Tab-separated table of C-alpha atoms in Angstrom:
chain	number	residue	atom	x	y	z
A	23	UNK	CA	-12.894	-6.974	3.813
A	24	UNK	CA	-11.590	-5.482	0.449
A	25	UNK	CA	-9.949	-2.624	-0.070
A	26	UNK	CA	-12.179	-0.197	-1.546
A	27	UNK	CA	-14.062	-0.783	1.773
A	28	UNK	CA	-11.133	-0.107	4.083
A	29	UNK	CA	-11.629	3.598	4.074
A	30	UNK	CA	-11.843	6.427	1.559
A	31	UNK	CA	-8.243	6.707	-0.244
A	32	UNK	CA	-6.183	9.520	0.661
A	33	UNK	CA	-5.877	12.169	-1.501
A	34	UNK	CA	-3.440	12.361	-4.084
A	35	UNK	CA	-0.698	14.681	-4.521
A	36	UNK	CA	0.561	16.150	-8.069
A	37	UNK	CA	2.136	13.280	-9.864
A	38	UNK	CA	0.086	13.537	-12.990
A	39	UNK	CA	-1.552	9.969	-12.818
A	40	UNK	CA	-5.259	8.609	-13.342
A	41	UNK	CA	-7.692	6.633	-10.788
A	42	UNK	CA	-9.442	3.605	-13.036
A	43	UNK	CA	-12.669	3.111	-11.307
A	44	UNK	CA	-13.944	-0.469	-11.302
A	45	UNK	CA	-17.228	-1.638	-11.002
A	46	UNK	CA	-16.930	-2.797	-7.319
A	47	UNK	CA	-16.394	0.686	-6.972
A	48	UNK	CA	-12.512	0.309	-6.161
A	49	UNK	CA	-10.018	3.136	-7.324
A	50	UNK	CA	-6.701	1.592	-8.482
A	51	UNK	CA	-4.015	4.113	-9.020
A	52	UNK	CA	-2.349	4.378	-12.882
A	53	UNK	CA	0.199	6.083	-14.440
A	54	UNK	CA	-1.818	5.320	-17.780
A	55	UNK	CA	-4.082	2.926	-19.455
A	56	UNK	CA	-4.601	2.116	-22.147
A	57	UNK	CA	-7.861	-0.477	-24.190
A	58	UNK	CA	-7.805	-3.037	-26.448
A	59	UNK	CA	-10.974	-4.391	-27.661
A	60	UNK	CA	-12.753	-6.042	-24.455
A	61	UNK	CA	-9.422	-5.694	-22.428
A	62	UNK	CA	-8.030	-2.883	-19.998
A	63	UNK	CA	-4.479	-2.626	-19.274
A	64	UNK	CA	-3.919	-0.495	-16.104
A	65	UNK	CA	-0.200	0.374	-15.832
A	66	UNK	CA	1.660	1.541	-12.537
A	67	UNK	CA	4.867	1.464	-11.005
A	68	UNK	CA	6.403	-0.357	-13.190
A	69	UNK	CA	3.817	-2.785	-13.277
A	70	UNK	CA	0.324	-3.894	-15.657
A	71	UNK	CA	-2.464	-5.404	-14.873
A	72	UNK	CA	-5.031	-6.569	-17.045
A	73	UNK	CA	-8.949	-5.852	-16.632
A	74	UNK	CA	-12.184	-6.973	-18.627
A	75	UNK	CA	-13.519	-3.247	-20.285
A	76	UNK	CA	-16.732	-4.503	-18.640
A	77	UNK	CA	-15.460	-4.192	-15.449
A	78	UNK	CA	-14.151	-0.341	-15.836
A	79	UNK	CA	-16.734	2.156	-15.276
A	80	UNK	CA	-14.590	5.598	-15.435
A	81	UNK	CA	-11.264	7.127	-15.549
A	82	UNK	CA	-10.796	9.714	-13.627
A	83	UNK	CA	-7.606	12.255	-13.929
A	84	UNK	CA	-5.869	12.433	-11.016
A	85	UNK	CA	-6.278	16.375	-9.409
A	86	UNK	CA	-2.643	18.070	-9.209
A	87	UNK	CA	-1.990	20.620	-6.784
A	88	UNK	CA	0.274	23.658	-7.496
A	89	UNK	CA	2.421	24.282	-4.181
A	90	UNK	CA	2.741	28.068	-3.374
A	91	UNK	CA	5.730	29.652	-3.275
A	92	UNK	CA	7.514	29.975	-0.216
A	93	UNK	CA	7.783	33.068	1.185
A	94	UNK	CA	12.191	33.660	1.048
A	95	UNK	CA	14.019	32.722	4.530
A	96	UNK	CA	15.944	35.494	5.682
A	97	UNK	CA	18.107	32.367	7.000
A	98	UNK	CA	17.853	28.595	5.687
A	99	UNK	CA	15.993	26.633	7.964
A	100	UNK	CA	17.480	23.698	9.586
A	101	UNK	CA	15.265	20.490	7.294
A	102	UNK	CA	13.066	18.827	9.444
A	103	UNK	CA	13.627	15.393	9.693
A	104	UNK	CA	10.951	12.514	8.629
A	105	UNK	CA	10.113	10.238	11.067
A	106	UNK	CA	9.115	6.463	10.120
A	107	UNK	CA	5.397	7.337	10.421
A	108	UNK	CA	6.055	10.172	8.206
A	109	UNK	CA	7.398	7.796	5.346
A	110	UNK	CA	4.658	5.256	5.478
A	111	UNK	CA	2.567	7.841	5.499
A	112	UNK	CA	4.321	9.489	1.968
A	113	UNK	CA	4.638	5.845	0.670
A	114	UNK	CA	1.095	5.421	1.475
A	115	UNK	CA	0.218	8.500	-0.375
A	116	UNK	CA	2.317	7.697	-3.347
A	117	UNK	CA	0.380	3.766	-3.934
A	118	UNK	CA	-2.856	5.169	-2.798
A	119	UNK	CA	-3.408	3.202	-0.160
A	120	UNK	CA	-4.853	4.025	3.105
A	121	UNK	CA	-2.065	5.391	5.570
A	122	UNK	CA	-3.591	4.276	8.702
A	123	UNK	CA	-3.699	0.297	6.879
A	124	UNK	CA	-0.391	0.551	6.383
A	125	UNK	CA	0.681	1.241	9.558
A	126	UNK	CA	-1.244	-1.518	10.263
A	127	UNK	CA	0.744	-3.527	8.415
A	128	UNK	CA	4.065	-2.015	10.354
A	129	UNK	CA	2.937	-2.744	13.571
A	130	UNK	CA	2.343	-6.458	12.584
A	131	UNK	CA	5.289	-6.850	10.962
A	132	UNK	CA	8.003	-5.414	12.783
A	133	UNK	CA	6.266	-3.618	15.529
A	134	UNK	CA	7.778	-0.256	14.282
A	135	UNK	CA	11.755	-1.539	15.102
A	136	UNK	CA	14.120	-1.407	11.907
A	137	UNK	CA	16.584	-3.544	13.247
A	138	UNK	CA	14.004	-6.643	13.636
A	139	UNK	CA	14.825	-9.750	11.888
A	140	UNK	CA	12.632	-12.382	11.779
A	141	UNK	CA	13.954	-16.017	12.009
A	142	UNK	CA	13.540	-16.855	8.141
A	143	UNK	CA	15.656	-13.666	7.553
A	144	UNK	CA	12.863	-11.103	6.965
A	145	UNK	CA	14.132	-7.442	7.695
A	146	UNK	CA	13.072	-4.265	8.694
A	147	UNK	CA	9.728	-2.031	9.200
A	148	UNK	CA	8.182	-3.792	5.893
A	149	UNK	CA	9.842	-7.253	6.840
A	150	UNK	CA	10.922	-7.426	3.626
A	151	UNK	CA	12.513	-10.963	2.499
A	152	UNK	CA	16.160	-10.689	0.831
A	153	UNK	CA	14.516	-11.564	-2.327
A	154	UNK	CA	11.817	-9.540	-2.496
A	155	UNK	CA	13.733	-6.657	-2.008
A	156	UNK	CA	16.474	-7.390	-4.868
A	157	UNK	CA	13.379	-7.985	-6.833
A	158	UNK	CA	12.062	-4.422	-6.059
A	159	UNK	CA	15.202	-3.377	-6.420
A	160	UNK	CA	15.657	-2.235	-2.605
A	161	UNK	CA	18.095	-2.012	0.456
A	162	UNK	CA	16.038	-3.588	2.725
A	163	UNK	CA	18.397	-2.208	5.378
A	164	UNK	CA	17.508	1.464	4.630
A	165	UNK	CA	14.533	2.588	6.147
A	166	UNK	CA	13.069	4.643	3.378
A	167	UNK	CA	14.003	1.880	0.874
A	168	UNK	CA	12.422	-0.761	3.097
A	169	UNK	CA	8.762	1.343	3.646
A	170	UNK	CA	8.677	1.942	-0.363
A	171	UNK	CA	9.617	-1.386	-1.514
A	172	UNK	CA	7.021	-3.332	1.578
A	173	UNK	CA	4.429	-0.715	0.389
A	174	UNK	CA	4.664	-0.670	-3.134
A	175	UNK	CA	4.578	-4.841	-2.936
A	176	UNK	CA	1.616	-4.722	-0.869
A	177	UNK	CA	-0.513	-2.897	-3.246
A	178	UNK	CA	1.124	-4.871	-5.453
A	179	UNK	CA	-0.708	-8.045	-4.138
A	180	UNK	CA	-3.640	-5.953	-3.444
A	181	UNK	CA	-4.323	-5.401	-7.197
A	182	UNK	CA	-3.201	-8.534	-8.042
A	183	UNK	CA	-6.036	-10.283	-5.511
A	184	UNK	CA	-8.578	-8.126	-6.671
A	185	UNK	CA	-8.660	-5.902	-3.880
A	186	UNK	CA	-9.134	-9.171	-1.384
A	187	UNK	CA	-7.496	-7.449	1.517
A	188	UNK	CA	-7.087	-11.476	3.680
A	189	UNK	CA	-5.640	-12.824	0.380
A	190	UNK	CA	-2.890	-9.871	-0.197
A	191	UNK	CA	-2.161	-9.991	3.496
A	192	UNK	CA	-1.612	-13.553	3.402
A	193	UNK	CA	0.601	-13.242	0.549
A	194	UNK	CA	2.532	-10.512	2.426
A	195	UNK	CA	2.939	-12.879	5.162
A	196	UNK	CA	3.378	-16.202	4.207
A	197	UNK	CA	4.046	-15.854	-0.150
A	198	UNK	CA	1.899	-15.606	-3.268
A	199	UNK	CA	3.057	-19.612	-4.072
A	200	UNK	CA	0.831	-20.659	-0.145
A	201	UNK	CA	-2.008	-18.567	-1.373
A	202	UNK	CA	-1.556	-20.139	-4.756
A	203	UNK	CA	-1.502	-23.529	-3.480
A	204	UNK	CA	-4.700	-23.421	-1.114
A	205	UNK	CA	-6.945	-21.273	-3.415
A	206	UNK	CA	-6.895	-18.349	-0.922
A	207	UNK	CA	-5.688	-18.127	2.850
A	208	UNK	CA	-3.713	-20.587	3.655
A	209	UNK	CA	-4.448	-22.957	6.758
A	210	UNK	CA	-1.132	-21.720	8.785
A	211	UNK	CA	-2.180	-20.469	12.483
A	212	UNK	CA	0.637	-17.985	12.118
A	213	UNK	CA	-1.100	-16.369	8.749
A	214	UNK	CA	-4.617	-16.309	9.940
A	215	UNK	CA	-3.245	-14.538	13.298
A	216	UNK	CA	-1.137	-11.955	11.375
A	217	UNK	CA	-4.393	-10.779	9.023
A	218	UNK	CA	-6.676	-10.855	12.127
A	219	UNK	CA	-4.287	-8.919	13.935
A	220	UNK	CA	-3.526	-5.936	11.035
A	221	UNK	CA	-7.346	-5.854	10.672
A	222	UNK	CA	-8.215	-5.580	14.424
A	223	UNK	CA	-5.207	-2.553	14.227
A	224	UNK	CA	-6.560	-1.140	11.584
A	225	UNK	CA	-9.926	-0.977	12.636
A	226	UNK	CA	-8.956	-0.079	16.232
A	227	UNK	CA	-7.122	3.396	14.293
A	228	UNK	CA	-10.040	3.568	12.247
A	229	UNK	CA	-12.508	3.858	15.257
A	230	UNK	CA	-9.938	6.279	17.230
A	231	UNK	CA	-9.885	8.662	14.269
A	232	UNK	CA	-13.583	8.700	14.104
A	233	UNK	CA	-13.847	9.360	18.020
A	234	UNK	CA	-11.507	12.545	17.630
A	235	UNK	CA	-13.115	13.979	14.816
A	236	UNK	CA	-17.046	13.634	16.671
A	237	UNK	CA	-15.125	15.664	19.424
């Protein structure tokens, strides 16, 4: 399964970006781009990755929405506080990656608990190593830093597999070096259980969305 099949992205909010559209028909998310010769460099979030022009079939700016103004308050309401849901959901948004994958992805990982630790040290919603978090420059602890970071390093692996949803997930789960060293998913029971079992999730949310809506 790749992810331009996954489901149709959400829609994007107002932060002024692009949507490179490949070939395959995937939409990859970009603060800019820019071409050289036969080569496309797609930046975002901090990061570049590098695409044959051939490949690129459009570029398509990314719609902005201007928020209303809110009406005054004759008192200031009381803010109304974001749930975990609600910030995979945003982080979701902001990567432009399906929400309901992502939770997926929670529910695999940590089973929605931000205390978990896993026994190799992994922590949080995201189960985000101690590494990978300095790297994104995280507190893995905090619960909004944790959903960002794990989010923004999955699509992360996501563009950097090409969109090969069991190849990103694998490197989620067991590193970029085990997918590396086995040309793809690695042999590990553990591995192959964790991508069957965010697929199967996702798939199962998929299919409950699509019941509610025929109703």
């Amino acid at each position: 399964m790749r992810l331009a099949g996954l489901t149709v992205f959400l829609t994007a909010l107002a932060w002024g970006g692009e949507f490179v559209v490949l070939e395959n028909g995937q939409r990859l998310y970009a603060d800019r781009h820019e071409r050289e010769g036969a080569v496309v460099r797609v930046f975002a979030h901090g990061g570049m990755s590098e695409f044959d022009a051939s490949r690129v079939v459009a570029v398509e700016r990314e719609e902005t929405v201007e928020a209303a103004a809110p009406a005054e308050p004759e008192t200031a309401a009381a803010p109304v506080p974001r749930t975990a849901r609600d910030l995979v959901d945003e982080a979701a948004h902001r990567h432009g990656l399906p929400a309901g994958f992502v939770r997926s992805v929670v529910t695999a990982e940590s089973g929605w608990n931000p205390a978990a630790i896993s026994p190799k040290g992994a922590i949080g919603y995201m189960q985000l190593m101690p590494g990978t978090a300095r790297a994104l420059g995280a507190d893995p602890h905090d619960p909004a830093q944790n959903i960002e970071a794990g989010v923004a390093y999955l699509r992360a692996l996501l563009v950097q597999y090409d969109g090969d949803t069991a190849r990103a997930l694998a490197a989620y789960n067991a590193g970029p070096g085990a997918v590396s060293r086995h040309g793809g998913v690695p042999p590990y029971r553990e591995t192959r259980t964790y991508i069957q079992r965010v697929l199967r999730e996702f798939q199962k949310t998929a299919a409950a969305r699509e019941t509610h809506a025929a109703r």
